[in-house]
Coordinates of C-alpha atoms and ligand atoms in Angstrom, one line a residue:
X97 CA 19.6 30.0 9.3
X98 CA 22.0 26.9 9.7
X99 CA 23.9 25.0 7.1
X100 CA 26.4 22.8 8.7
X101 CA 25.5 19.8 7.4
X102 CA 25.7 18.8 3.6
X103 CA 22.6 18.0 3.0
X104 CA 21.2 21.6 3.8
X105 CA 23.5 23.0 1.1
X106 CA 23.3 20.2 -1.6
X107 CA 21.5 19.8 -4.9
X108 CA 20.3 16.0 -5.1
X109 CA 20.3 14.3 -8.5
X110 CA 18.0 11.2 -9.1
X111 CA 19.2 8.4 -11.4
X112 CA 17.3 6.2 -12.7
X113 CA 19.9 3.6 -13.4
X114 CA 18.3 1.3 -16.3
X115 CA 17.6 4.7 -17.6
X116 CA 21.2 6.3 -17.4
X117 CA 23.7 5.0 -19.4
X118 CA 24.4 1.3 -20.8
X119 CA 28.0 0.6 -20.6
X120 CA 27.9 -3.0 -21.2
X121 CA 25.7 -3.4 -24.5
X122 CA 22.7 -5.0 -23.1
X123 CA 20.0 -1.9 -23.9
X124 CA 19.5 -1.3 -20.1
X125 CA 21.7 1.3 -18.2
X126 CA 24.3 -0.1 -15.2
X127 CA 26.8 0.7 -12.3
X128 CA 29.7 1.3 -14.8
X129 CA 27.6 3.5 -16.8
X130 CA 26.7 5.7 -14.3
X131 CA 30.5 6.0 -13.2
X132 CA 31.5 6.8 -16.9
X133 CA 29.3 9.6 -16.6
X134 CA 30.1 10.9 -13.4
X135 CA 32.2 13.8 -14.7
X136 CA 29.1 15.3 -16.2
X137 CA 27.5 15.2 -12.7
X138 CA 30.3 17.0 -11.4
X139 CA 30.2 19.6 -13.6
X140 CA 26.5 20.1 -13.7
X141 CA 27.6 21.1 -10.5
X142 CA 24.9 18.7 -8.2
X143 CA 26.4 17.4 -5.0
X144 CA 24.5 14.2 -4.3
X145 CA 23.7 11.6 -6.5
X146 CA 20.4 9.1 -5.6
X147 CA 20.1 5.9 -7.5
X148 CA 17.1 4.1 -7.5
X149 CA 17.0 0.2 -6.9
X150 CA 19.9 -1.4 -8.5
X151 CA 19.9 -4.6 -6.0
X152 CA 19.3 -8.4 -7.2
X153 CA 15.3 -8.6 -8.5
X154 CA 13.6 -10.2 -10.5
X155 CA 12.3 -7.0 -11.5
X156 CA 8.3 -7.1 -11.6
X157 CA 8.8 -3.1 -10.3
X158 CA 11.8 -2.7 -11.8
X159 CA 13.9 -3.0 -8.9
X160 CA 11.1 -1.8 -6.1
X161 CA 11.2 -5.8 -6.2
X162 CA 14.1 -6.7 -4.0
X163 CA 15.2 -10.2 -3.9
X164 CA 18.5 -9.3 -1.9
X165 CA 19.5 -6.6 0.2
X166 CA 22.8 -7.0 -0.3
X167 CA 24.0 -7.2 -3.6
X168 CA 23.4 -5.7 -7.4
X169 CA 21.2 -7.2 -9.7
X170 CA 23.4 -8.7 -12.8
X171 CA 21.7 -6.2 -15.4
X172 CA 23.2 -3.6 -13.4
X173 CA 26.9 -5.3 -12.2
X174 CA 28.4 -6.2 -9.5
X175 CA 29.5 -5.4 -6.0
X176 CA 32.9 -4.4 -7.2
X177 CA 31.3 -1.9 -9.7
X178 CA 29.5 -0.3 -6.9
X179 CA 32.8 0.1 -4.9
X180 CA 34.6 1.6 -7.9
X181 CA 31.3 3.8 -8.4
X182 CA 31.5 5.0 -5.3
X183 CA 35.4 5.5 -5.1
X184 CA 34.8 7.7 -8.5
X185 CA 31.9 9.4 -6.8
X186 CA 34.1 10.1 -4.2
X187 CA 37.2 11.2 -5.4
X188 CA 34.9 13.7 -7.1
X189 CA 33.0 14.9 -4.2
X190 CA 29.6 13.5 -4.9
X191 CA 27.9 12.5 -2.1
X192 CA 25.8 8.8 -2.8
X193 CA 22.4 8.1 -1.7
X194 CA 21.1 4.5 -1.9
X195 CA 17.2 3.9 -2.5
X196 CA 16.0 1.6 0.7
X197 CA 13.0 -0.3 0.2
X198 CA 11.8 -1.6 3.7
X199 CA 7.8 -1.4 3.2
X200 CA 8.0 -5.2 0.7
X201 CA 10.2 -7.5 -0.8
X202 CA 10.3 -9.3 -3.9
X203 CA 8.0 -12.8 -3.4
X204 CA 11.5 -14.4 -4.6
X205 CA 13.0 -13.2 -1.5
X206 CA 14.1 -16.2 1.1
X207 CA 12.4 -14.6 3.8
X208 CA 9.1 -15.1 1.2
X209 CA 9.7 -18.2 0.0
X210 CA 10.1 -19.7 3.7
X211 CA 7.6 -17.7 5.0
X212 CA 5.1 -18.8 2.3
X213 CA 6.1 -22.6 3.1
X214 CA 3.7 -23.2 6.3
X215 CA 1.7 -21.0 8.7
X216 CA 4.4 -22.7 11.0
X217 CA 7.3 -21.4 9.3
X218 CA 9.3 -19.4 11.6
X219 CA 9.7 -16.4 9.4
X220 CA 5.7 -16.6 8.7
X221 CA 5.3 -13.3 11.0
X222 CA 7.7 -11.7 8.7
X223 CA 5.0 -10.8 6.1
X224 CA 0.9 -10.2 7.0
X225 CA -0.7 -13.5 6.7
X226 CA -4.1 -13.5 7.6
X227 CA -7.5 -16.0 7.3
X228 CA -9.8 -15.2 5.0
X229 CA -13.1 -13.1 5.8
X230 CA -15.9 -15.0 6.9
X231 CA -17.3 -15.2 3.3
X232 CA -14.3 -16.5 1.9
X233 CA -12.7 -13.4 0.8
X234 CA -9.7 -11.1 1.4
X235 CA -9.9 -10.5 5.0
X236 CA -10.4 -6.2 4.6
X237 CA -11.3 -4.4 1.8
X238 CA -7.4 -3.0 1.3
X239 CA -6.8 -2.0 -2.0
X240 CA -2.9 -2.7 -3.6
X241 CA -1.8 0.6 -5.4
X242 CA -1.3 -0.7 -8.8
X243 CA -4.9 -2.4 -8.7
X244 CA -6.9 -5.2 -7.0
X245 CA -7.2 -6.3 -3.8
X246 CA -4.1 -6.1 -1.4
X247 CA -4.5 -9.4 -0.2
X248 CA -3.2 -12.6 -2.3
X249 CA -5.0 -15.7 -1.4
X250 CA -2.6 -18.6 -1.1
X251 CA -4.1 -22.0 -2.0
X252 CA -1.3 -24.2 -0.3
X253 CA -2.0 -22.5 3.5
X254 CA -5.6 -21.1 3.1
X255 CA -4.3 -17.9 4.2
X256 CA -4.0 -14.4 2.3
X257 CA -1.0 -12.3 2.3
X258 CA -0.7 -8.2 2.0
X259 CA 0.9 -6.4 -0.9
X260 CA 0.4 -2.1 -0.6
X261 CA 1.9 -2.5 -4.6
X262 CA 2.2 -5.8 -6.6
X263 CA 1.0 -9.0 -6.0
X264 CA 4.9 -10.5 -6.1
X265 CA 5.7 -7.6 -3.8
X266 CA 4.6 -8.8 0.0
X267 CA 4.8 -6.2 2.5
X268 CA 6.8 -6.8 5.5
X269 CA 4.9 -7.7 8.7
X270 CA 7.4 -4.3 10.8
X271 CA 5.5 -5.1 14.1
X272 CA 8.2 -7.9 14.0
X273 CA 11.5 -7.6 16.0
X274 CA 13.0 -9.5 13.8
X275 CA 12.1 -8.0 10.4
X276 CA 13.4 -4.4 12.0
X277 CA 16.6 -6.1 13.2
X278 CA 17.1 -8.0 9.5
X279 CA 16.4 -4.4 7.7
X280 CA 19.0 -2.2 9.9
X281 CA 21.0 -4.8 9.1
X282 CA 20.8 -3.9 5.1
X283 CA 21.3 -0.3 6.0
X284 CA 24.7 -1.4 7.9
X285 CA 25.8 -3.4 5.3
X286 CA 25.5 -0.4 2.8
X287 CA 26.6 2.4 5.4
X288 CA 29.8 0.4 5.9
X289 CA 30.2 0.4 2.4
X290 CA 30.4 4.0 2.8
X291 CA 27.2 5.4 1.4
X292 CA 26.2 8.5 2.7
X293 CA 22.3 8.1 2.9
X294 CA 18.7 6.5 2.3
X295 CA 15.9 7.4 0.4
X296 CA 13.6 5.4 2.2
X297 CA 10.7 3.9 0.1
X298 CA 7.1 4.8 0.8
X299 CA 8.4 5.6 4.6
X300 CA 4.6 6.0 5.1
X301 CA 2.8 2.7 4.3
X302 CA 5.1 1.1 6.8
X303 CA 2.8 -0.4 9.9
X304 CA -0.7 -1.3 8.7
X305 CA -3.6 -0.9 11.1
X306 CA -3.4 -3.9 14.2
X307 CA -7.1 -4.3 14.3
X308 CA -7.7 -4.4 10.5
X309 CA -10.6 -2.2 9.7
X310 CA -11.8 -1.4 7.0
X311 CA -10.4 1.5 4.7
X312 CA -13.7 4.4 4.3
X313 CA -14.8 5.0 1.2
X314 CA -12.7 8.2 -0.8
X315 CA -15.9 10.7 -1.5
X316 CA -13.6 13.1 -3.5
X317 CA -11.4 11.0 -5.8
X318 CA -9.2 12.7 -7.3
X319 CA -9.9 12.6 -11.2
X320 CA -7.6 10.4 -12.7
X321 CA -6.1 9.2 -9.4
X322 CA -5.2 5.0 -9.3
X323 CA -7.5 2.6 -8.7
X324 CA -6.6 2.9 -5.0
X325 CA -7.9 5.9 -4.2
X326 CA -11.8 4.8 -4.2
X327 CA -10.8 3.9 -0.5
X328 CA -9.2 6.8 2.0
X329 CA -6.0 4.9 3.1
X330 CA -7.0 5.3 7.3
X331 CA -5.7 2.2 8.0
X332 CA -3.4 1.2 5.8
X333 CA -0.7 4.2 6.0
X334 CA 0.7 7.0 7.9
X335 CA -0.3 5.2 11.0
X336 CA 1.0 6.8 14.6
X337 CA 3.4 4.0 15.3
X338 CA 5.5 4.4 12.0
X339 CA 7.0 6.7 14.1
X340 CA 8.9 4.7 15.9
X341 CA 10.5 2.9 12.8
X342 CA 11.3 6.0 11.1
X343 CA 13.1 6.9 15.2
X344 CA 14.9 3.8 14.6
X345 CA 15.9 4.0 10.8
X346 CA 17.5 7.3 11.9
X347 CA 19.5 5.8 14.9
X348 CA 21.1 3.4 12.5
X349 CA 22.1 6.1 10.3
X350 CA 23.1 8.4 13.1
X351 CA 25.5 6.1 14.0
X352 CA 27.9 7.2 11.2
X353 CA 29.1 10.9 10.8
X354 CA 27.4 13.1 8.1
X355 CA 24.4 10.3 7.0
X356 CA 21.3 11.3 5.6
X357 CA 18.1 10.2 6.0
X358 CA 15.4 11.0 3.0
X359 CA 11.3 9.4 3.3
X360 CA 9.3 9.4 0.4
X361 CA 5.8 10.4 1.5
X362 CA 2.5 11.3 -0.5
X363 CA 0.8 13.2 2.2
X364 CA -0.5 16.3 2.6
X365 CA 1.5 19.5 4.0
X366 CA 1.1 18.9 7.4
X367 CA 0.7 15.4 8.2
X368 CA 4.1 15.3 6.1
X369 CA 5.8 17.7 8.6
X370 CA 4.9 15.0 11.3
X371 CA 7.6 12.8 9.6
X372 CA 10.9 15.1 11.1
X373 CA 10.2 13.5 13.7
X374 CA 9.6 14.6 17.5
X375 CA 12.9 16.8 18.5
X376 CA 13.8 16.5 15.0
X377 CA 14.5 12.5 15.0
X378 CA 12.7 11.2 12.4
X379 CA 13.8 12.3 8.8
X380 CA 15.9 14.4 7.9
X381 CA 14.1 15.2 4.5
X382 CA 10.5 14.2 4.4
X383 CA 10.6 14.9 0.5
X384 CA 7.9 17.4 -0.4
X385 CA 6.3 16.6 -3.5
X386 CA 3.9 19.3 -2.9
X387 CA 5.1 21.3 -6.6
X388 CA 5.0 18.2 -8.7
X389 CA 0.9 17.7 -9.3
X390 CA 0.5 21.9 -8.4
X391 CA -1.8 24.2 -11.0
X392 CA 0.9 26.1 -12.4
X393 CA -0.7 29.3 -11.4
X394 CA 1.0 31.8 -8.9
X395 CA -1.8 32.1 -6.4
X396 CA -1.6 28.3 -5.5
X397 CA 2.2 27.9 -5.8
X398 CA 2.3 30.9 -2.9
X399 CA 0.2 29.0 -0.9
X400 CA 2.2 25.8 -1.2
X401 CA 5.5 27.7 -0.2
X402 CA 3.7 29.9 2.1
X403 CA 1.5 27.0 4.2
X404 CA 5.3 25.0 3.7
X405 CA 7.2 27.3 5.1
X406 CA 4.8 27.4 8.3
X407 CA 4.2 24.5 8.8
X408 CA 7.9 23.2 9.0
X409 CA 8.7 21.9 12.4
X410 CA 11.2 24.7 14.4
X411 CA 14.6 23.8 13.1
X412 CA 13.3 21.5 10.2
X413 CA 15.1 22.0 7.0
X414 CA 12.8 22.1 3.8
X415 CA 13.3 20.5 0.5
X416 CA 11.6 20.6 -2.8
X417 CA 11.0 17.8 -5.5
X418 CA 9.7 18.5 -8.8
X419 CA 9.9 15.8 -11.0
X420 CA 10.5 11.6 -10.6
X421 CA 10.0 8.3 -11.7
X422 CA 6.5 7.7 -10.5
X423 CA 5.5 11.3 -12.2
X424 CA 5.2 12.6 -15.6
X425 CA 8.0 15.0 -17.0
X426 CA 7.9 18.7 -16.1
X427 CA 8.8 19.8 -19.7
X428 CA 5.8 18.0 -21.0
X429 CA 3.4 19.4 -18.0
X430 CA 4.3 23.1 -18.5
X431 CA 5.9 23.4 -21.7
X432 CA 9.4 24.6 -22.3
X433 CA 9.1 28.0 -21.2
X434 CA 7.6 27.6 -18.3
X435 CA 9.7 23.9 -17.8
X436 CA 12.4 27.0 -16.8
X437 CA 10.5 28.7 -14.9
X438 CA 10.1 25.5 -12.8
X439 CA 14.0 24.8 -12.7
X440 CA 14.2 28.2 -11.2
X441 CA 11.8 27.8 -9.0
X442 CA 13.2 24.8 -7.6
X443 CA 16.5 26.0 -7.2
X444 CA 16.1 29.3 -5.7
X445 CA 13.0 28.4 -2.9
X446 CA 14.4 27.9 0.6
X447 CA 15.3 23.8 0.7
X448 CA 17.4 21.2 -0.6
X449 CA 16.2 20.7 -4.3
X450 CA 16.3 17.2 -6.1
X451 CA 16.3 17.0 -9.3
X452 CA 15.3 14.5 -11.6
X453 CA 17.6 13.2 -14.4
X454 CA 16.7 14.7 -18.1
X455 CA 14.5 17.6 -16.6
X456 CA 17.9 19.5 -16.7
X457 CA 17.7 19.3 -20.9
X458 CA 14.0 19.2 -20.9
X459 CA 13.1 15.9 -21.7
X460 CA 9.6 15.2 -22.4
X461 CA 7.9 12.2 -21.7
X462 CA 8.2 9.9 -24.6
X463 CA 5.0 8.4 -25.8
X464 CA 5.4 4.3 -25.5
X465 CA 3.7 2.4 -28.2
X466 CA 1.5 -0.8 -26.7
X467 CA 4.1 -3.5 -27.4
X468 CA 7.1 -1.4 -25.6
X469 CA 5.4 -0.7 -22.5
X470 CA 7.3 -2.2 -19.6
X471 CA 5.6 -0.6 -16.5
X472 CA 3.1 -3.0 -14.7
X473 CA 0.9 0.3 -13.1
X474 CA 0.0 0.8 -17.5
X475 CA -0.4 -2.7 -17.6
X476 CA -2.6 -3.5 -14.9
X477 CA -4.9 -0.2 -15.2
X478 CA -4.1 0.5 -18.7
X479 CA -5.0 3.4 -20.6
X480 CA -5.4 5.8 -17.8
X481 CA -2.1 7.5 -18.0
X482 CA -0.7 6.1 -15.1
X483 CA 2.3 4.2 -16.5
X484 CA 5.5 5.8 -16.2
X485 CA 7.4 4.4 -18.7
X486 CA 7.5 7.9 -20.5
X487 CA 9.3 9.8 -17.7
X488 CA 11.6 6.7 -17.5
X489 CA 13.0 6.6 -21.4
X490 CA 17.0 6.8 -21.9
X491 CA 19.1 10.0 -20.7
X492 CA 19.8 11.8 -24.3
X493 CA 23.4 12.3 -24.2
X494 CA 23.8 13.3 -27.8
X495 CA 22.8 13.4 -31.6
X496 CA 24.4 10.3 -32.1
X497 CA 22.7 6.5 -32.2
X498 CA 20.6 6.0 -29.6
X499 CA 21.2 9.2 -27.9
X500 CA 25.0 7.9 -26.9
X501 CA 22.5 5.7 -24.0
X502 CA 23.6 2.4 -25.9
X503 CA 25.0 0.4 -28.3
X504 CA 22.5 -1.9 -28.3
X505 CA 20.3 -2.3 -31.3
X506 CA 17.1 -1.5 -29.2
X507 CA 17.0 0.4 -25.4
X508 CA 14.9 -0.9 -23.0
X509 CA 12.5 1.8 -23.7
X510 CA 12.4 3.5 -26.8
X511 CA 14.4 6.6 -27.1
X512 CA 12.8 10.2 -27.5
X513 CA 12.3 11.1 -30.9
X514 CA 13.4 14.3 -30.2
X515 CA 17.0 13.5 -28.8
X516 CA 18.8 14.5 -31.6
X517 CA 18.3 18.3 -31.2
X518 CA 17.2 17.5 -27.4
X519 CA 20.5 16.2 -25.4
X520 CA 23.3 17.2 -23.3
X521 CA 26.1 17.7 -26.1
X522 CA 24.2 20.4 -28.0
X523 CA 23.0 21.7 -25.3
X524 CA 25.8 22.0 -23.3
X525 CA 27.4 25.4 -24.6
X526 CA 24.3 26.4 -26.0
X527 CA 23.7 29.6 -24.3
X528 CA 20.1 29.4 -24.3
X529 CA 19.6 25.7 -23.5
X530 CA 18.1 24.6 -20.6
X531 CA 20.9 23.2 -19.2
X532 CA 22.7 25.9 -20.0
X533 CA 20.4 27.5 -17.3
X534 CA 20.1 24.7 -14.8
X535 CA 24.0 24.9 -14.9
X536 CA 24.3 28.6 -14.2
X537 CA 21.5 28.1 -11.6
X538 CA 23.3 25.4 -9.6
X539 CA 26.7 27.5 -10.0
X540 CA 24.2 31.0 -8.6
X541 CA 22.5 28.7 -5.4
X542 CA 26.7 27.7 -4.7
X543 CA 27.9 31.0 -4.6
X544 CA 25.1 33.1 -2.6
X545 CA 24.7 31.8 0.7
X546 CA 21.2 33.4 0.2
X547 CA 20.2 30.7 -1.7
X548 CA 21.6 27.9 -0.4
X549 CA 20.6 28.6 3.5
X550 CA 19.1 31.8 3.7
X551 CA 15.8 32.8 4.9
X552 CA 12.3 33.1 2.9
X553 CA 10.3 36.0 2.6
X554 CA 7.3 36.1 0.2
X555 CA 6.6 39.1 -1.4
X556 CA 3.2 40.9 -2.8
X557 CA 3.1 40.6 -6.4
X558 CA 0.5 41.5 -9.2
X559 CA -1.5 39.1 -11.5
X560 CA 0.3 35.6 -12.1
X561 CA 3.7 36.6 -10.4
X562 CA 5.1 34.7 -7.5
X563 CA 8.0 36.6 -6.0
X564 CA 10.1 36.0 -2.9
X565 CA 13.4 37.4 -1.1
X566 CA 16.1 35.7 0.3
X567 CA 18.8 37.0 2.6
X568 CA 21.2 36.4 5.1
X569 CA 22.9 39.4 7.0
X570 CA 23.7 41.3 4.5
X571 CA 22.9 40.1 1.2
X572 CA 19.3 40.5 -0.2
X573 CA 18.4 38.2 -3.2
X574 CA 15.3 39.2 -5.4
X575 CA 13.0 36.2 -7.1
X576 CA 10.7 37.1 -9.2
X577 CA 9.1 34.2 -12.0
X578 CA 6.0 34.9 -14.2
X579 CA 3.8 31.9 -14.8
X580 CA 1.2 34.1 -17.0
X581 CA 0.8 34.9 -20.3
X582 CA 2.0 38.5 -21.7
X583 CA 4.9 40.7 -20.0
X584 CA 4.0 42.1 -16.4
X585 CA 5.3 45.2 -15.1
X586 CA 6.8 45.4 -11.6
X587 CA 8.4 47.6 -8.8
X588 CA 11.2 46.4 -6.8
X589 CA 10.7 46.7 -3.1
X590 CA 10.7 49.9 -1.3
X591 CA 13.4 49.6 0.8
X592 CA 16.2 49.0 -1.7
X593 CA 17.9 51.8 -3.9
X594 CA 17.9 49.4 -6.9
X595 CA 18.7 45.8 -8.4
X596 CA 21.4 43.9 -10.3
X597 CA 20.4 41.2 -12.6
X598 CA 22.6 38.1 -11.6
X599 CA 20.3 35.4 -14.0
X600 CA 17.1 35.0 -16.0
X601 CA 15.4 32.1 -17.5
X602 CA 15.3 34.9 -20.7
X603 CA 18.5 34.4 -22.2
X604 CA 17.8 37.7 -24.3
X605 CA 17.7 39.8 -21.2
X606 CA 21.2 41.7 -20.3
X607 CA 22.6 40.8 -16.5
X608 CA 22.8 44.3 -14.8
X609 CA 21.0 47.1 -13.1
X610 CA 17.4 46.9 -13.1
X611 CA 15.2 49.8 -12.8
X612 CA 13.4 50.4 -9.7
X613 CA 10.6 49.8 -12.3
X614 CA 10.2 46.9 -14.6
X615 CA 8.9 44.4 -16.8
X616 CA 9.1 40.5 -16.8
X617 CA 8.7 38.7 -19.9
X618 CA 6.2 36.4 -20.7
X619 CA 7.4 33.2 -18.6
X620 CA 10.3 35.2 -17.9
X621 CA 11.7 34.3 -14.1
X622 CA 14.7 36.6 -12.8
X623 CA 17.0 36.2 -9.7
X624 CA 18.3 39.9 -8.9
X625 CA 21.2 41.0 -5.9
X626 CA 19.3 44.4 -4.2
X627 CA 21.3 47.5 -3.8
X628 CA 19.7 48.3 0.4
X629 CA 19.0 51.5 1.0
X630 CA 22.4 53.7 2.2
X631 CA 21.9 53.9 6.0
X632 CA 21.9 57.1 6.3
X633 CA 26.1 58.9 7.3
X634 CA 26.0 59.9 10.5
X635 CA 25.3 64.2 11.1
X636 CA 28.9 65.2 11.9
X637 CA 29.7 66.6 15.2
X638 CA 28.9 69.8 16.1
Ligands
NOJ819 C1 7.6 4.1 -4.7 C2 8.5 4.1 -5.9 O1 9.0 5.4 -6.2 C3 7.7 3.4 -7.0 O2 8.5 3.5 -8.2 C4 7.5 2.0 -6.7 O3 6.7 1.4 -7.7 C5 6.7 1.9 -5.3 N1 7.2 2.8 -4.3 C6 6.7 0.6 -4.8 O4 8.0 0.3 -4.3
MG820 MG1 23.8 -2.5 -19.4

């Protein structure tokens, strides 16, 4: 048990920032928007705040497009908004963690455009050129994740560049000096500017294979995976000498006090927990997505926590992820009842939680008729349910027009039709709302150092209960969550005299003692303080 640094303690917010609030009329949220609704951050009680991409793009990805690391994108303001942002941030104690995206840039980025020029352009070796196969084609059989081949054939040079994602997003060639150099750079620029982290882009897909082989053929596809995944990605990602970039990325942010250093990586359990780093110097927070696609069923979410848990790296600090912008909404995947359990879940396990923005009033994702959608995964492989527009709609902020997101006559993407009776105002001093919940949640994980930093211990439990402790010296914290259907009854451990109710997803139930022997409600997840055993008094002296 250790919590010095912030990050261990903190609850980590996700904005989507076309998505958040639109100060400036346009349809599409902004910097000053954001800021204007810091105060609701602050008293939702989170303590970090990541926004994705909000730097110049032409916006093919929405901002995973970057045509200049150092600046904001006109749709979303300026430089000087930023600074006020994170003054405001400041003076309230959020902490502000910037979205890095190192893997590609935009194909409108300088370093593109001269690199596409001539094969003898200096900054050529910036980006993965190669000659075509010796039948003409793309020189491997690399497949880009939002579908197609990964390699662009360029009529002017005869050569093919790589993209992992879009066609107008080139990967960087990171076996150059250079590139690294040019990208610490970017994360100086923003570090000075006082920012107190990264989420670093697909951290995983940075170094491609150096002998470019072939990727094997995927024999268990995943149903209703991409397009990509007909190919196991051998050579194209988590390759051993990422490493030594992730090493790097971390020296640059260890050179300030307090940084934090976040990778997003879709990889199993344990070839995630390779990305701490040896001694603990790579990330700080591999994020663990393993909850998000999870069978809501208690046998397998013990086994994710349990094989977690083990496999963590001595003295690596765990975190859990349940919902973002690449993934369809948790109120829509398990319904509102158990969308509660979920928040609980993710706010009582051992690990620094993040949560994604709306999932604390239960959005849903918001169906997007043919001519609104916006998301080029839908449009390139369309109809499969991959686009993620509908996790990406408007923050509902009230009953009023357009869910008090905009004044504009039409959002970006349409609003929810159920924000008028789904949004922060009503919900706010609602006693049964969601975020009534999430907000007593975050205020329960402050106060009990058990929470925050204690230790895990899972506990036996009966048909579709999952149930864990946690503790620190002296303080014993009882969760217990319900996925099935019906009530199921319960004992409390043996070695405790009894229990106090401190929360419970139902709001019916009363906060209080709990009987030694009891009965969770259908989706019904508790947190409980436990009365320990009296040590027995001493026999008085003879
Ligand atoms: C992961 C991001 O979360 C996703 O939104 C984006 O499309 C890809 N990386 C490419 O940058
Ligand atoms: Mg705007």
């Amino acid at each position: 048990m250790s919590g010095q640094e912030w990050w261990k303690r903190a609850v980590i917010y996700q904005i989507y920032p076309r998505s958040f609030q639109d100060a400036d009329g346009d349809g599409i949220g902004d910097l000053v928007g954001i800021a204007q609704r810091l105060n609701y951050l602050s008293w939702l009680g989170v303590d970090a705040i990541w926004i994705s991409p909000f730097y110049p793009s032409p916006m093919k990805d929405f901002g995973y497009d970057i045509q200049d690391y150092r600046d904001v994108d006109p749709i979303f303001g300026t430089l000087a908004d930023f600074d006020a942002l994170a003054a405001r941030a400041r003076d309230l104690g959020l902490k502000l963690i910037l979205d890095f995206v190192p893997n590609h840039t935009s194909d409108r980025h300088p370093w593109f455009l001269e690199s596409r020029q001539s094969p003898a352009s200096a900054k050529r070796d910036w980006y993965i050129w190669r000659d075509p196969a010796a039948d003409g084609g793309p020189p491997t059989n690399w497949l880009a994740e939002f579908g197609g081949s990964a390699w662009e054939y360029d009529e002017a040079s005869g050569q093919y560049y790589y993209h992992a994602f879009l066609k107008e997003q080139p990967d960087l060639n990171w076996r150059n000096p250079d590139v690294r150099a040019a990208m610490y750079d970017a994360m100086h620029f923003w570090l000075e500017r006082g920012v107190d982290g990264f989420r670093v882009d697909v951290m995983w897909h940075l170094i491609k294979d150096d002998q470019f082989r072939d990727n094997p053929p995927n024999p268990a596809r995943p149903p209703n995976a991409g397009p990509a995944n007909t190919l196991i990605p051998l050579y194209t990602a988590d390759r051993p000498e990422v490493h030594d970039i992730v090493g790097e990325m971390r020296a640059v942010v260890d050179a300030y006090p307090e940084r934090v250093l976040i990778g997003e990586i879709w990889l199993p359990t344990d070839r995630l927990v390779t990305y701490y780093g040896h001694d603990l110097r790579g990330a700080h927070l591999p994020f663990n997505f393993q909850l998000i696609g999870a069978a809501w069923d208690a046998g397998v979410i013990k086994e994710i926590v349990g094989d977690y848990e083990k496999a963590l790296p001595r003295g690596g600090w765990p975190n859990w992820v349940m919902g973002n912008h690449d993934k369809g909404r948790i109120a829509s995947r398990l319904g509102p009842r158990q969308a509660r359990l979920a928040m609980l879940l993710l706010l009582t396990l051992r690990g620094t939680p993040t949560l994604y923005y709306g999932d604390e009033i239960a959005m849903r994702d918001v169906p997007i008729p043919p001519d609104r959608v916006c998301d080029p995964y839908e449009k390139n492989v369309p109809g499969l349910g991959l686009g993620r527009d509908p996790e990406r709609t408007p923050m509902q902020w009230d009953s009023g027009p357009q869910a008090g997101f905009t004044h504009a006559a039409q959002p970006w993407l349409p609003i929810a039709a159920d924000a008028s009776t789904v949004n922060v105002a009503a919900q706010r001093d609602a006693p049964a709302s969601m975020l009534t919940l999430v907000h007593r949640l975050i205020a329960l994980r402050k106060a009990e150092a058990a929470l925050a930093i204690g230790d895990y211990g899972a506990l036996d439990a009966p048909g579709q209960v999952v149930m864990f402790l946690r503790r620190v010296p002296g303080r014993r914290l009882l969760v217990a969550l319900n996925l099935g259907e019906g009530g199921q009854s319960l004992s409390l451990p043996e070695d405790c005299r009894g229990a106090t109710v401190l929360l419970s997803t139902d709001p019916e139930r009363p906060l209080g003692d709990l009987a030694p022997a009891f009965t969770l409600g259908e989706g019904e997840g508790i947190v409980a303080l436990l009365v320990d055993l009296e040590t027995a008094p001493p026999s008085p002296a003879a």
